Short mmCIF file of C-alpha atoms in Angstrom, two decimals:
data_model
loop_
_atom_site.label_atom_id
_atom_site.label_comp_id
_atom_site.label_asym_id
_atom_site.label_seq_id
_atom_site.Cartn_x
_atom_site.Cartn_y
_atom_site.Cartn_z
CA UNK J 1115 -29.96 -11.30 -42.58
CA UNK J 1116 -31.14 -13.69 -45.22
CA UNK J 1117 -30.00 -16.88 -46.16
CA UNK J 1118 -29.28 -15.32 -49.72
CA UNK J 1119 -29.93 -12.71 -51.90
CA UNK J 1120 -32.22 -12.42 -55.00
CA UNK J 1121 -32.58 -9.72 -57.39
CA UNK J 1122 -35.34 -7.88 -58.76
CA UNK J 1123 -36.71 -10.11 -61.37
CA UNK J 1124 -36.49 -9.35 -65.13
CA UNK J 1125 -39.58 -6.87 -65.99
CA UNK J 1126 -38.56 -5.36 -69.35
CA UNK J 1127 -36.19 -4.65 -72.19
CA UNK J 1128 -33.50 -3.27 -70.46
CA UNK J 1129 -33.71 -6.29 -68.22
CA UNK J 1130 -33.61 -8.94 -70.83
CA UNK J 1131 -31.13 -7.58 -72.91
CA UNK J 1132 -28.59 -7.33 -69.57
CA UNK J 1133 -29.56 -10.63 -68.72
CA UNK J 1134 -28.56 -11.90 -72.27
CA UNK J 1135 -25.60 -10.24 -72.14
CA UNK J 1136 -24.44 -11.36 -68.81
CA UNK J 1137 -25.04 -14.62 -69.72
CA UNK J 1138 -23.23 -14.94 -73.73
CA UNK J 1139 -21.07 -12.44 -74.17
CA UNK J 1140 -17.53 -13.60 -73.04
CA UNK J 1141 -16.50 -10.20 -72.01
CA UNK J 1142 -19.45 -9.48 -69.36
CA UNK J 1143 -19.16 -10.76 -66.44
CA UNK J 1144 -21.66 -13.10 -64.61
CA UNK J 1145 -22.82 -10.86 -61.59
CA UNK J 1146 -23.59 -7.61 -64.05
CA UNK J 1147 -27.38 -9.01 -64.45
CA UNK J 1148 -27.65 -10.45 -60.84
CA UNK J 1149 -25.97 -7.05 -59.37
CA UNK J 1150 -28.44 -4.81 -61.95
CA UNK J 1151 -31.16 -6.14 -60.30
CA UNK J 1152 -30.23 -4.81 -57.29
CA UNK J 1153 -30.36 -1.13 -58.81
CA UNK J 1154 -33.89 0.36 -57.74
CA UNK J 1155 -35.32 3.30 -59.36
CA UNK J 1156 -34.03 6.03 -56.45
CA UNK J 1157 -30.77 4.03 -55.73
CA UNK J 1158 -27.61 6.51 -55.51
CA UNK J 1159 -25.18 4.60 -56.66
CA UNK J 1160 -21.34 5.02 -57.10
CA UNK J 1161 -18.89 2.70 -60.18
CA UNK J 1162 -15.59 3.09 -58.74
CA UNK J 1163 -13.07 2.15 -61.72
CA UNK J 1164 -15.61 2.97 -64.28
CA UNK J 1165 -13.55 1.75 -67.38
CA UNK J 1166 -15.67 1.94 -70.72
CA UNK J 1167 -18.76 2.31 -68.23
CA UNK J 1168 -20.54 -0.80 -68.29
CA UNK J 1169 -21.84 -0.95 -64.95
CA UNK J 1170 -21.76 2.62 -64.71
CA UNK J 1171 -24.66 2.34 -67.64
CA UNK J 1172 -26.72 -0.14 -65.93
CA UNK J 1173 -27.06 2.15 -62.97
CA UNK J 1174 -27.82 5.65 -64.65
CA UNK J 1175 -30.96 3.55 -67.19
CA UNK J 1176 -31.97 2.19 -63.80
CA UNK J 1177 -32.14 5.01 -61.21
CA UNK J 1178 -33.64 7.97 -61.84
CA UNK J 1179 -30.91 9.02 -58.45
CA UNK J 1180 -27.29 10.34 -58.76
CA UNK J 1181 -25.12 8.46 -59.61
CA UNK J 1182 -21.30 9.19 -59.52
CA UNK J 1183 -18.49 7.35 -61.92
CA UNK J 1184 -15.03 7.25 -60.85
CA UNK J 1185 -12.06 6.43 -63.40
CA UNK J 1186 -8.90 6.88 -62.32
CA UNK J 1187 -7.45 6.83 -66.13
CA UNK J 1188 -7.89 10.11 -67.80
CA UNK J 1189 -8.78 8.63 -71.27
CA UNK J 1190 -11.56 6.87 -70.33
CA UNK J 1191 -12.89 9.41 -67.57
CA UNK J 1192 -12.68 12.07 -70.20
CA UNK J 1193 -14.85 9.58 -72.34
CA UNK J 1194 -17.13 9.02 -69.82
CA UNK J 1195 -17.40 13.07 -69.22
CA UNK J 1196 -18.15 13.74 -72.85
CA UNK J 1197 -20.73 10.52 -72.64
CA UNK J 1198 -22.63 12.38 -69.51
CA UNK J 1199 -22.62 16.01 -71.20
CA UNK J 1200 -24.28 14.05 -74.81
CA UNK J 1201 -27.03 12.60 -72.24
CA UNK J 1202 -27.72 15.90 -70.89
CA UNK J 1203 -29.32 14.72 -67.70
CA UNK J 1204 -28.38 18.04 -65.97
CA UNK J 1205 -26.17 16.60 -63.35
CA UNK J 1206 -27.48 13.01 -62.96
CA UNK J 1207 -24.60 11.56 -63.85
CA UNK J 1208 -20.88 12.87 -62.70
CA UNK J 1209 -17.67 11.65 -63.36
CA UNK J 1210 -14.42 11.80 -61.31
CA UNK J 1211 -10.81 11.43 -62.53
CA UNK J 1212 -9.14 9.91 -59.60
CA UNK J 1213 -7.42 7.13 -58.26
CA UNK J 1214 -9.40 5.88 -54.83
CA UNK J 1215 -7.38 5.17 -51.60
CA UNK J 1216 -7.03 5.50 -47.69
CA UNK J 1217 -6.99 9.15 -48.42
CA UNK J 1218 -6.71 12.60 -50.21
CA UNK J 1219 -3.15 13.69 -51.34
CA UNK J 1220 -1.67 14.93 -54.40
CA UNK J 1221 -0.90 12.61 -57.25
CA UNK J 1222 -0.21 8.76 -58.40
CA UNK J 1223 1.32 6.58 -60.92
CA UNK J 1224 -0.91 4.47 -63.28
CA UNK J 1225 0.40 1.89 -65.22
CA UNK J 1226 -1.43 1.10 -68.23
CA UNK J 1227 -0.35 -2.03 -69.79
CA UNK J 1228 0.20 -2.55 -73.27
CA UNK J 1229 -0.22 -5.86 -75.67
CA UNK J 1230 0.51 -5.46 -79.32
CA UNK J 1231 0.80 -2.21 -79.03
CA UNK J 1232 -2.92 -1.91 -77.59
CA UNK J 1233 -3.67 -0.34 -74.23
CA UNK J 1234 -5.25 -3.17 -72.02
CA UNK J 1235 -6.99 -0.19 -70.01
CA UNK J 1236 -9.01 -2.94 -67.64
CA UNK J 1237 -5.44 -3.59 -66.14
CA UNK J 1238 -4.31 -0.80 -65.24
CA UNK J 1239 -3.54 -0.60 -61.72
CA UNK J 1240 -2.15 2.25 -58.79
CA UNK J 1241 1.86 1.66 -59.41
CA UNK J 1242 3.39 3.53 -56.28
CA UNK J 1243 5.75 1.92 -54.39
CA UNK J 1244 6.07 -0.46 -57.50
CA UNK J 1245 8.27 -1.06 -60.22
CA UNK J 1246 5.93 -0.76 -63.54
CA UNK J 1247 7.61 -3.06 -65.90
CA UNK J 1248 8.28 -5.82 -63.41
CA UNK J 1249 4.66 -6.40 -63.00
CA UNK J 1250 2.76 -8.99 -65.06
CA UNK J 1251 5.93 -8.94 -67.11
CA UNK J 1252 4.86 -12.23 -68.75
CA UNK J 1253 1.53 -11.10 -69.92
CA UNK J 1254 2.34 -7.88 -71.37
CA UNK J 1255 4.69 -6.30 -73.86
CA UNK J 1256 5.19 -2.92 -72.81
CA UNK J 1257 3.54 -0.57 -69.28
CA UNK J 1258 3.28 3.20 -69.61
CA UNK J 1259 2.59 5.79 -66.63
CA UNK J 1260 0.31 8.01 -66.55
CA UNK J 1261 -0.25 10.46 -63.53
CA UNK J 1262 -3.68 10.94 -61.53
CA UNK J 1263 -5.17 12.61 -58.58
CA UNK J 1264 -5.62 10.68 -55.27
CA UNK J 1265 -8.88 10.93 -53.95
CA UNK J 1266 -10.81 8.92 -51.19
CA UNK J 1267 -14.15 8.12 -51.54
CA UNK J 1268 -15.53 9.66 -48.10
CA UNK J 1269 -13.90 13.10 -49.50
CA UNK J 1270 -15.62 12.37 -53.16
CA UNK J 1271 -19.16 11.42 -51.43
CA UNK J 1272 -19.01 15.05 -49.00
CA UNK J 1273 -17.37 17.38 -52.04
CA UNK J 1274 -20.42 16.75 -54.61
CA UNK J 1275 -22.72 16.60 -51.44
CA UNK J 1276 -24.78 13.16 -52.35
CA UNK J 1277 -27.89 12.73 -50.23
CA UNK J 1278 -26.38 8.80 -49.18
CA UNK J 1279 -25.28 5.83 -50.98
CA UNK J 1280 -27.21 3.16 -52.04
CA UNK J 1281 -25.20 1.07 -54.11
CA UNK J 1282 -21.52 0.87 -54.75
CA UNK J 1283 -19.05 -1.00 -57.04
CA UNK J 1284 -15.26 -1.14 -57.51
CA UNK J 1285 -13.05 -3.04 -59.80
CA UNK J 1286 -9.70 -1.56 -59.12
CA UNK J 1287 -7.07 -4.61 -59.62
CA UNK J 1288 -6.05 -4.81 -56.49
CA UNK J 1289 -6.23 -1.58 -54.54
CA UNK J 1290 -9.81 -2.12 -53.05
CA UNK J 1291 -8.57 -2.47 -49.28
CA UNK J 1292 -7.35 1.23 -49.83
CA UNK J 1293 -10.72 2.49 -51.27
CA UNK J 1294 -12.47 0.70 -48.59
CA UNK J 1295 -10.50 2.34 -45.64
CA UNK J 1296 -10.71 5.94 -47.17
CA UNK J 1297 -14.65 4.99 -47.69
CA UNK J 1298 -15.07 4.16 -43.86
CA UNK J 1299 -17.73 7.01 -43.22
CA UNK J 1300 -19.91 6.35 -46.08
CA UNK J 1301 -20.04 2.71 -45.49
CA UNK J 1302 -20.59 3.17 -41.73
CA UNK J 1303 -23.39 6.31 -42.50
CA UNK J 1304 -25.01 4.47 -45.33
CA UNK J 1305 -24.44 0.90 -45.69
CA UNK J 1306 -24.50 0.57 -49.48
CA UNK J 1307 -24.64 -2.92 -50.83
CA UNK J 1308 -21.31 -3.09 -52.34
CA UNK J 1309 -19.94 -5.57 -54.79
CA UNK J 1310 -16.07 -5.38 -55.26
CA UNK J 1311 -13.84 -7.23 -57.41
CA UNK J 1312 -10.92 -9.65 -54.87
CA UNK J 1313 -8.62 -11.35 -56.79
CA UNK J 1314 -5.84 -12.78 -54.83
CA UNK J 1315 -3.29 -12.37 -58.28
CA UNK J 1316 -4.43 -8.49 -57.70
CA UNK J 1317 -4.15 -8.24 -54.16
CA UNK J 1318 -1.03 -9.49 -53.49
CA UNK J 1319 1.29 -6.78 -55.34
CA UNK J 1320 0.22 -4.74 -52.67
CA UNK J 1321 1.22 -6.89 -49.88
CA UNK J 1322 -2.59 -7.96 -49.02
CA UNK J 1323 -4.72 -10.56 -49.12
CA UNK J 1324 -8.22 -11.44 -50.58
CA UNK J 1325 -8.92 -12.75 -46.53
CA UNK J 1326 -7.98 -8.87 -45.51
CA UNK J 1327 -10.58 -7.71 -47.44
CA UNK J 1328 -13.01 -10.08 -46.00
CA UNK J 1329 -11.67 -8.98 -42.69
CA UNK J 1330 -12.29 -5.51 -43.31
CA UNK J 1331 -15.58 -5.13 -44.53
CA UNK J 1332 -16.77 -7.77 -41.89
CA UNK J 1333 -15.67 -5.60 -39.18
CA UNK J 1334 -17.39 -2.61 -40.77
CA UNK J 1335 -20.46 -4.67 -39.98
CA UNK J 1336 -21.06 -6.43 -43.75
CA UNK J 1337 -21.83 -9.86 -44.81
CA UNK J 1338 -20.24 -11.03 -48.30
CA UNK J 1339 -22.21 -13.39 -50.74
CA UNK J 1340 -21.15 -14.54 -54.05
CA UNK J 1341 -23.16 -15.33 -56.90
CA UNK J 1342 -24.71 -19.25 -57.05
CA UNK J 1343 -27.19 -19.21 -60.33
CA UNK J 1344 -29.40 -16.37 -59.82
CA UNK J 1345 -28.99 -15.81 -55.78
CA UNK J 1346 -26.09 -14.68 -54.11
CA UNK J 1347 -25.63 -17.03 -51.57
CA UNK J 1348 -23.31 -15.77 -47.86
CA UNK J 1349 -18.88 -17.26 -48.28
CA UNK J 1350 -16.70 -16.49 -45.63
CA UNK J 1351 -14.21 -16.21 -48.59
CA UNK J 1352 -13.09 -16.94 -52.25
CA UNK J 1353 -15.44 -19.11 -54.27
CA UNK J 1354 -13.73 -21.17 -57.42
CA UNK J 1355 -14.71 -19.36 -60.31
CA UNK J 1356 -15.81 -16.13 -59.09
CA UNK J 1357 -13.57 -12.78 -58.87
CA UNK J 1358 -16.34 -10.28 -57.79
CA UNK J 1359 -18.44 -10.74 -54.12
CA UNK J 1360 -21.13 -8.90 -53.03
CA UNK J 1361 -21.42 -7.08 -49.13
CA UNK J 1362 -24.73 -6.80 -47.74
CA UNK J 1363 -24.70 -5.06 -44.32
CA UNK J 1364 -25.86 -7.04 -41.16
#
C-alpha cells in the first residue's frame, strides 16, 4: 500500500470545472474533485444517499460502467429516476429508493428536517428507535416522517446483477456502520475504494462511534486516508476539518 493516494490528474473540461467547483463553491465539498479523479472510464460505481446527485453526476460523465444511485428519500430518488429516464442511457444509470442497513426487511422512518418551513433534505437521517423531534432540536424548526424500504447493499448489488464494484460512496448522517455490515460481501468480493462520510455529531444518535467505523472497515481488510491538498494521505482516525475519509483496501 502506498504512502498516499493521488488522483487522476485534471485532463479536460469536465475536470476543470469539478475542480473549480470543489474548490469555491461553499456548498461542495473538498474531496468531490480529489474523489472524481478516482472515477476511471469502466469504474462501476455505487452513491449511496444520492441527495440532489452530485456525486452521483460525477460518476455517470466519468464511466462509461453502471453505475447505481441510492436515495433513501422518495422526493429526491423520484428526481433522480426522472433525471436517468431524460438521459436515456438505456440502463446505465439506476436508481434505488431505499434506506441502506445490516439488512433487508420491510420499512423505516425518515425524518426530514425542516427550517423556515424548507426541507433540509441533506439531514435527513434513519429515525427508528428514535424520537424525531428530539433530535437536533436546536437547529431545526419542525421534523416530518416519511416511510422507506430497508434494503442492504449486498441484496441491492446481487438483485440488479452488477458485474463488481469499483467505487462506492455514502453520506448517510450517521447510519454508515449499518450500510457497511449489510455491504460485507461486496466489500470482501470486490474491494471498492470507498469514501464515506464519519461525523462523530452523526454517529452518536445511534449509539456508535466514528472509531467503530474505523474498526470495521479495518478489519474488512481497508486502509482509510483523508484528504491533505491534492493526496489523500493514510489516519488511523478523525482529521480536524474533514467529515468524509477515503478506504483503500490493503
Amino acid at each position: 500500500m502506498n504512502a498516499s493516494i493521488s488522483s487522476r490528474r485534471p485532463s479536460g473540461l469536465l475536470d476543470a470545472a469539478t475542480g473549480w467547483a470543489s474548490r469555491h463553491a461553499w456548498f461542495i465539498e473538498d474531496e468531490l474533485e480529489a474523489f472524481a479523479g478516482l472515477i476511471r472510464p469502466d469504474s462501476v460505481c455505487v452513491d449511496v444517499g444520492a441527495e440532489f446527485g452530485l456525486y452521483t453526476s460525477q460518476m455517470w460523465l466519468r464511466s462509461r460502467a453502471q453505475v447505481l444511485a441510492v436515495e433513501a428519500n422518495p422526493v429526491l430518488a423520484g428526481r433522480l429516476a426522472r433525471a436517468a429516464r431524460l438521459l436515456g442511457d438505456r440502463g446505465r444509470l439506476t436508481v434505488k429508493r431505499a434506506a441502506l442497513g445490516e439488512e433487508d426487511g420491510g420499512e423505516v422512518r425518515l425524518a426530514v428536517p425542516y427550517r423556515r418551513g424548507h426541507a433540509v433534505y441533506g439531514r435527513a437521517y434513519v429515525a427508528d428507535d428514535l424520537e424525531p423531534g428530539e433530535i437536533y432540536r436546536d437547529e431545526f424548526s419542525e421534523t416530518r416522517v416519511l416511510s422507506t424500504p430497508r434494503r442492504s447493499l449486498d441484496s441491492l448489488i446481487g438483485e440488479l446483477n452488477l458485474p463488481r464494484v469499483d467505487v462506492l460512496k455514502a453520506d448517510i448522517e450517521g447510519a454508515e456502520l449499518e450500510m457497511i455490515r449489510g455491504a460485507r460481501r461486496t466489500l470482501e468480493k470486490y474491494h471498492p475504494v470507498a469514501m464515506l462520510e464519519i461525523e462523530e455529531r452523526h454517529l452518536e444518535k445511534y449509539g456508535h462511534s466514528a472509531a467503530d467505523v474505523f474498526d470495521e472497515m479495518a478489519a474488512l481488510g481497508y486502509r482509510a486516508f483523508a484528504l491533505e491538498g491534492d493526496r489523500w494521505r493514510p489516519t488511523a482516525g478523525l482529521v480536524d476539518g474533514r467529515r468524509n475519509y477515503l478506504f483503500a483496501a490493503e
